[in-house]
Amino acid sequence: MILKRKFYERETLTVARELLGKLLVHESDEGLTAGKIVETEAYMGPEDKASHAYGSLRTKRTEAQYGPKGHAYIYFVYGMYYCFNVTSGRTPGKPEAILVRALEPVSGLEIMKKRIANSKGSAINLTSGPGKLCMAMGMSTKQNGADLCARPLHVDEGDKIRKAEIAQTTRINVDYADEWKNTPWRFFVKNNAYVSRPTRK
DNA sequence: TGCACGATTCTCT
DNA sequence: GAGAATCGTGCAA
């Protein structure tokens, strides 16, 4: 069952937390790959210095964040990796997004391994980090702006994660964001082997 | 037009 | 724990 638009049109921090346990599915030409979301980070738009949309910065790159909720915002970093985000929030047109940092592979393992040339064979190395997960799922800027409420790229109803199983910490690699680097806007499933960094840096 | 840098990952120490 | 790989983007000039 594909999640409805309404799921994303709520408080971004709530969506970020409830995204844990949901299933990200990509039906590509090479076949179907899917993974359970086990780690997310919320980026709160204009006020959040760690966000690309800080100060309401609106460019070709950040455009997708200003569009409808429940769409993909995918960008290129460090000259070699992509990061996958979901747009969300209660206010239409406000650039809030949720970075998906880690997945637990569910189907299409062989396709994922094929996509990651340097994989050492361990499933842990396929989707435990924002750059790797995009590679494994076959996502790139081609999917930027794609509607996640429809195929081929969408989010399905998955496991219900109990509150006690959810950990909340500060975000990763946003040291440049002054006081915003200390905001506890990262969520992940406790004791899940696929989380990129089980504890705070 | 030029230039510094990043919502990362891997390798080596 | 530090450094390299590698290039699109944003901002200064």
mmCIF file of C-alpha atoms (C1' of nucleotides) in Angstrom:
data_model
loop_
_atom_site.group_PDB
_atom_site.id
_atom_site.type_symbol
_atom_site.label_atom_id
_atom_site.label_comp_id
_atom_site.label_asym_id
_atom_site.label_seq_id
_atom_site.Cartn_x
_atom_site.Cartn_y
_atom_site.Cartn_z
ATOM 1 C CA MET A 1 0.000 0.000 0.000
ATOM 2 C CA ILE A 2 1.582 3.234 -1.146
ATOM 3 C CA LEU A 3 1.600 6.004 1.447
ATOM 4 C CA LYS A 4 -0.741 8.875 0.646
ATOM 5 C CA ARG A 5 0.189 12.488 0.142
ATOM 6 C CA LYS A 6 -1.417 13.344 3.485
ATOM 7 C CA PHE A 7 1.283 11.388 5.297
ATOM 8 C CA TYR A 8 3.864 13.933 4.158
ATOM 9 C CA GLU A 9 1.724 17.022 4.679
ATOM 10 C CA ARG A 10 2.326 17.044 8.414
ATOM 11 C CA GLU A 11 4.944 18.403 10.812
ATOM 12 C CA THR A 12 8.295 17.431 9.267
ATOM 13 C CA LEU A 13 9.740 16.110 12.531
ATOM 14 C CA THR A 14 6.711 13.835 12.910
ATOM 15 C CA VAL A 15 7.057 12.563 9.353
ATOM 16 C CA ALA A 16 10.785 11.972 9.850
ATOM 17 C CA ARG A 17 10.087 9.820 12.889
ATOM 18 C CA GLU A 18 7.202 7.907 11.310
ATOM 19 C CA LEU A 19 9.167 7.252 8.137
ATOM 20 C CA LEU A 20 11.209 4.754 10.149
ATOM 21 C CA GLY A 21 10.071 1.225 9.307
ATOM 22 C CA LYS A 22 8.460 2.286 6.028
ATOM 23 C CA LEU A 23 9.464 0.655 2.766
ATOM 24 C CA LEU A 24 11.245 2.568 0.000
ATOM 25 C CA VAL A 25 10.624 0.853 -3.355
ATOM 26 C CA HIS A 26 12.160 1.541 -6.750
ATOM 27 C CA GLU A 27 10.910 -0.310 -9.823
ATOM 28 C CA SER A 28 13.705 0.336 -12.297
ATOM 29 C CA ASP A 29 14.542 -1.145 -15.667
ATOM 30 C CA GLU A 30 17.064 -3.421 -13.987
ATOM 31 C CA GLY A 31 14.448 -4.764 -11.606
ATOM 32 C CA LEU A 32 12.867 -4.025 -8.266
ATOM 33 C CA THR A 33 14.875 -2.925 -5.244
ATOM 34 C CA ALA A 34 13.366 -2.153 -1.859
ATOM 35 C CA GLY A 35 14.568 -1.331 1.627
ATOM 36 C CA LYS A 36 13.159 -0.513 5.028
ATOM 37 C CA ILE A 37 13.971 2.995 6.207
ATOM 38 C CA VAL A 38 15.938 2.819 9.473
ATOM 39 C CA GLU A 39 17.561 6.260 9.701
ATOM 40 C CA THR A 40 16.369 9.786 8.814
ATOM 41 C CA GLU A 41 17.292 13.420 9.388
ATOM 42 C CA ALA A 42 14.975 16.433 9.250
ATOM 43 C CA TYR A 43 15.983 19.688 7.538
ATOM 44 C CA MET A 44 13.715 22.530 8.532
ATOM 45 C CA GLY A 45 14.081 24.985 5.671
ATOM 46 C CA PRO A 46 14.672 28.770 5.849
ATOM 47 C CA GLU A 47 15.542 28.917 9.576
ATOM 48 C CA ASP A 48 17.814 25.862 9.541
ATOM 49 C CA LYS A 49 21.389 26.749 8.686
ATOM 50 C CA ALA A 50 22.176 23.117 7.895
ATOM 51 C CA SER A 51 19.514 23.107 5.169
ATOM 52 C CA HIS A 52 20.275 23.858 1.544
ATOM 53 C CA ALA A 53 17.223 26.115 1.641
ATOM 54 C CA TYR A 54 18.599 28.225 4.517
ATOM 55 C CA GLY A 55 17.558 31.838 4.105
ATOM 56 C CA SER A 56 14.927 30.701 1.585
ATOM 57 C CA LEU A 57 17.663 30.047 -0.925
ATOM 58 C CA ARG A 58 15.842 28.987 -4.066
ATOM 59 C CA THR A 59 17.867 27.779 -7.043
ATOM 60 C CA LYS A 60 17.710 25.091 -9.657
ATOM 61 C CA ARG A 61 19.175 22.646 -7.147
ATOM 62 C CA THR A 62 16.809 23.372 -4.247
ATOM 63 C CA GLU A 63 13.713 23.853 -6.412
ATOM 64 C CA ALA A 64 12.258 20.429 -5.596
ATOM 65 C CA GLN A 65 12.068 21.385 -1.905
ATOM 66 C CA TYR A 66 9.605 24.147 -2.745
ATOM 67 C CA GLY A 67 7.303 21.846 -4.691
ATOM 68 C CA PRO A 68 4.511 19.542 -3.485
ATOM 69 C CA LYS A 69 5.130 17.358 -0.410
ATOM 70 C CA GLY A 70 5.862 13.671 -0.823
ATOM 71 C CA HIS A 71 8.255 14.243 -3.707
ATOM 72 C CA ALA A 72 11.931 13.311 -4.021
ATOM 73 C CA TYR A 73 14.709 15.860 -3.535
ATOM 74 C CA ILE A 74 17.954 14.309 -4.732
ATOM 75 C CA TYR A 75 21.215 16.229 -4.927
ATOM 76 C CA PHE A 76 24.837 15.574 -5.824
ATOM 77 C CA VAL A 77 27.622 16.026 -3.234
ATOM 78 C CA TYR A 78 31.385 15.649 -2.948
ATOM 79 C CA GLY A 79 31.647 15.142 -6.685
ATOM 80 C CA MET A 80 30.618 11.501 -6.442
ATOM 81 C CA TYR A 81 27.581 10.795 -4.280
ATOM 82 C CA TYR A 82 23.859 11.439 -4.331
ATOM 83 C CA CYS A 83 21.609 11.971 -1.329
ATOM 84 C CA PHE A 84 17.908 11.130 -1.265
ATOM 85 C CA ASN A 85 15.378 13.314 0.552
ATOM 86 C CA VAL A 86 11.604 13.418 0.909
ATOM 87 C CA THR A 87 9.792 16.759 0.910
ATOM 88 C CA SER A 88 7.366 17.263 3.786
ATOM 89 C CA GLY A 89 5.738 19.756 6.116
ATOM 90 C CA ARG A 90 2.398 21.384 6.916
ATOM 91 C CA THR A 91 3.050 24.607 5.056
ATOM 92 C CA PRO A 92 2.726 24.429 1.255
ATOM 93 C CA GLY A 93 5.730 25.929 -0.507
ATOM 94 C CA LYS A 94 7.941 25.881 2.609
ATOM 95 C CA PRO A 95 11.195 24.044 1.802
ATOM 96 C CA GLU A 96 11.381 21.332 4.457
ATOM 97 C CA ALA A 97 12.846 17.918 3.704
ATOM 98 C CA ILE A 98 13.871 14.645 5.268
ATOM 99 C CA LEU A 99 17.185 13.018 4.397
ATOM 100 C CA VAL A 100 17.032 9.219 4.293
ATOM 101 C CA ARG A 101 20.395 8.096 5.675
ATOM 102 C CA ALA A 102 20.062 4.312 5.853
ATOM 103 C CA LEU A 103 17.943 1.386 4.674
ATOM 104 C CA GLU A 104 17.698 -2.271 5.585
ATOM 105 C CA PRO A 105 17.691 -4.136 2.225
ATOM 106 C CA VAL A 106 14.484 -6.103 1.652
ATOM 107 C CA SER A 107 14.473 -7.113 -2.001
ATOM 108 C CA GLY A 108 16.711 -6.830 -5.037
ATOM 109 C CA LEU A 109 19.897 -7.601 -3.109
ATOM 110 C CA GLU A 110 21.624 -8.951 -6.212
ATOM 111 C CA ILE A 111 20.805 -5.801 -8.168
ATOM 112 C CA MET A 112 22.143 -3.658 -5.333
ATOM 113 C CA LYS A 113 25.392 -5.604 -5.231
ATOM 114 C CA LYS A 114 25.768 -5.219 -8.964
ATOM 115 C CA ARG A 115 25.304 -1.465 -8.684
ATOM 116 C CA ILE A 116 27.934 -1.123 -5.978
ATOM 117 C CA ALA A 117 31.091 -2.346 -7.650
ATOM 118 C CA ASN A 118 33.298 -2.151 -4.567
ATOM 119 C CA SER A 119 30.881 -3.979 -2.305
ATOM 120 C CA LYS A 120 32.624 -6.531 -0.154
ATOM 121 C CA GLY A 121 29.654 -8.851 -0.363
ATOM 122 C CA SER A 122 28.194 -7.780 2.935
ATOM 123 C CA ALA A 123 24.638 -6.457 2.855
ATOM 124 C CA ILE A 124 25.666 -3.934 5.496
ATOM 125 C CA ASN A 125 27.797 -2.163 2.933
ATOM 126 C CA LEU A 126 24.946 -1.677 0.489
ATOM 127 C CA THR A 127 22.628 0.820 2.130
ATOM 128 C CA SER A 128 24.211 1.975 5.409
ATOM 129 C CA GLY A 129 24.685 5.611 4.462
ATOM 130 C CA PRO A 130 23.029 8.237 2.266
ATOM 131 C CA GLY A 131 25.511 7.967 -0.608
ATOM 132 C CA LYS A 132 25.515 4.185 -0.722
ATOM 133 C CA LEU A 133 21.762 3.813 -0.448
ATOM 134 C CA CYS A 134 21.254 5.977 -3.524
ATOM 135 C CA MET A 135 23.733 3.870 -5.447
ATOM 136 C CA ALA A 136 22.100 0.614 -4.327
ATOM 137 C CA MET A 137 18.585 1.825 -5.135
ATOM 138 C CA GLY A 138 19.659 3.205 -8.498
ATOM 139 C CA MET A 139 18.679 6.773 -7.652
ATOM 140 C CA SER A 140 20.284 9.861 -9.141
ATOM 141 C CA THR A 141 19.252 13.379 -10.111
ATOM 142 C CA LYS A 142 17.112 11.721 -12.788
ATOM 143 C CA GLN A 143 14.654 10.977 -9.996
ATOM 144 C CA ASN A 144 14.891 14.486 -8.540
ATOM 145 C CA GLY A 145 11.361 15.855 -8.113
ATOM 146 C CA ALA A 146 9.731 12.455 -8.652
ATOM 147 C CA ASP A 147 6.371 11.876 -6.986
ATOM 148 C CA LEU A 148 6.738 9.316 -4.192
ATOM 149 C CA CYS A 149 3.013 8.629 -4.136
ATOM 150 C CA ALA A 150 3.225 6.844 -7.479
ATOM 151 C CA ARG A 151 5.371 4.310 -9.282
ATOM 152 C CA PRO A 152 8.133 3.655 -10.123
ATOM 153 C CA LEU A 153 9.673 5.281 -7.028
ATOM 154 C CA HIS A 154 7.454 5.199 -3.949
ATOM 155 C CA VAL A 155 7.159 4.555 -0.215
ATOM 156 C CA ASP A 156 5.025 1.694 1.076
ATOM 157 C CA GLU A 157 3.448 0.938 4.407
ATOM 158 C CA GLY A 158 5.977 -1.116 6.382
ATOM 159 C CA ASP A 159 6.639 -2.139 9.951
ATOM 160 C CA LYS A 160 5.290 -0.160 12.835
ATOM 161 C CA ILE A 161 8.257 0.941 14.944
ATOM 162 C CA ARG A 162 7.553 1.293 18.656
ATOM 163 C CA LYS A 163 8.539 4.567 20.253
ATOM 164 C CA ALA A 164 10.906 2.752 22.602
ATOM 165 C CA GLU A 165 12.870 1.482 19.606
ATOM 166 C CA ILE A 166 13.524 4.934 18.199
ATOM 167 C CA ALA A 167 16.657 6.882 19.097
ATOM 168 C CA GLN A 168 17.041 10.614 18.558
ATOM 169 C CA THR A 169 20.386 12.437 18.233
ATOM 170 C CA THR A 170 21.996 15.412 16.560
ATOM 171 C CA ARG A 171 22.579 15.307 12.804
ATOM 172 C CA ILE A 172 25.703 14.053 11.058
ATOM 173 C CA ASN A 173 28.295 16.164 9.265
ATOM 174 C CA VAL A 174 26.663 19.536 9.693
ATOM 175 C CA ASP A 175 29.384 21.140 11.824
ATOM 176 C CA TYR A 176 29.247 24.196 9.598
ATOM 177 C CA ALA A 177 25.708 25.003 10.769
ATOM 178 C CA ASP A 178 26.607 26.829 14.021
ATOM 179 C CA GLU A 179 23.905 26.375 16.689
ATOM 180 C CA TRP A 180 21.784 24.308 14.314
ATOM 181 C CA LYS A 181 24.263 21.457 14.428
ATOM 182 C CA ASN A 182 23.070 20.736 17.967
ATOM 183 C CA THR A 183 19.412 20.243 17.130
ATOM 184 C CA PRO A 184 18.283 16.619 17.767
ATOM 185 C CA TRP A 185 16.699 16.099 14.394
ATOM 186 C CA ARG A 186 18.157 12.715 13.502
ATOM 187 C CA PHE A 187 16.055 9.608 14.090
ATOM 188 C CA PHE A 188 17.029 5.959 13.795
ATOM 189 C CA VAL A 189 15.946 2.470 14.841
ATOM 190 C CA LYS A 190 17.877 1.325 17.905
ATOM 191 C CA ASN A 191 20.087 -1.736 17.539
ATOM 192 C CA ASN A 192 19.580 -1.924 13.782
ATOM 193 C CA ALA A 193 22.760 -3.064 12.045
ATOM 194 C CA TYR A 194 22.126 -0.910 8.972
ATOM 195 C CA VAL A 195 22.148 2.468 10.716
ATOM 196 C CA SER A 196 25.116 4.435 9.390
ATOM 197 C CA ARG A 197 26.430 5.440 12.817
ATOM 198 C CA PRO A 198 24.797 3.728 15.786
ATOM 199 C CA THR A 199 25.904 6.428 18.187
ATOM 200 C CA ARG A 200 26.503 10.118 17.968
ATOM 201 C CA LYS A 201 29.759 11.199 16.412
ATOM 202 C "C1'" DT B 1 34.927 33.629 -15.113
ATOM 203 C "C1'" DG B 2 37.099 31.845 -11.071
ATOM 204 C "C1'" DC B 3 37.300 29.463 -6.772
ATOM 205 C "C1'" DA B 4 36.359 27.294 -2.320
ATOM 206 C "C1'" DC B 5 33.679 23.773 -0.454
ATOM 207 C "C1'" DG B 6 30.274 20.026 0.728
ATOM 208 C "C1'" DA B 7 23.510 16.613 4.271
ATOM 209 C "C1'" DT B 8 30.089 11.132 1.870
ATOM 210 C "C1'" DT B 9 32.893 7.118 1.723
ATOM 211 C "C1'" DC B 10 37.014 4.503 1.558
ATOM 212 C "C1'" DT B 11 41.798 3.683 2.694
ATOM 213 C "C1'" DC B 12 45.699 3.936 5.303
ATOM 214 C "C1'" DT B 13 47.920 4.987 9.772
ATOM 215 C "C1'" DG C 1 41.696 10.038 13.110
ATOM 216 C "C1'" DA C 2 43.282 12.121 8.909
ATOM 217 C "C1'" DG C 3 43.314 12.705 3.935
ATOM 218 C "C1'" DA C 4 42.021 11.892 -0.862
ATOM 219 C "C1'" DA C 5 38.704 11.448 -4.603
ATOM 220 C "C1'" DT C 6 36.010 14.668 -7.598
ATOM 221 C "C1'" DC C 7 32.588 18.165 -9.574
ATOM 222 C "C1'" DG C 8 28.210 20.977 -9.381
ATOM 223 C "C1'" DT C 9 26.868 24.898 -6.979
ATOM 224 C "C1'" DG C 10 26.843 29.507 -4.944
ATOM 225 C "C1'" DC C 11 28.909 33.634 -4.399
ATOM 226 C "C1'" DA C 12 32.540 37.031 -5.080
ATOM 227 C "C1'" DA C 13 34.771 39.717 -8.552
#
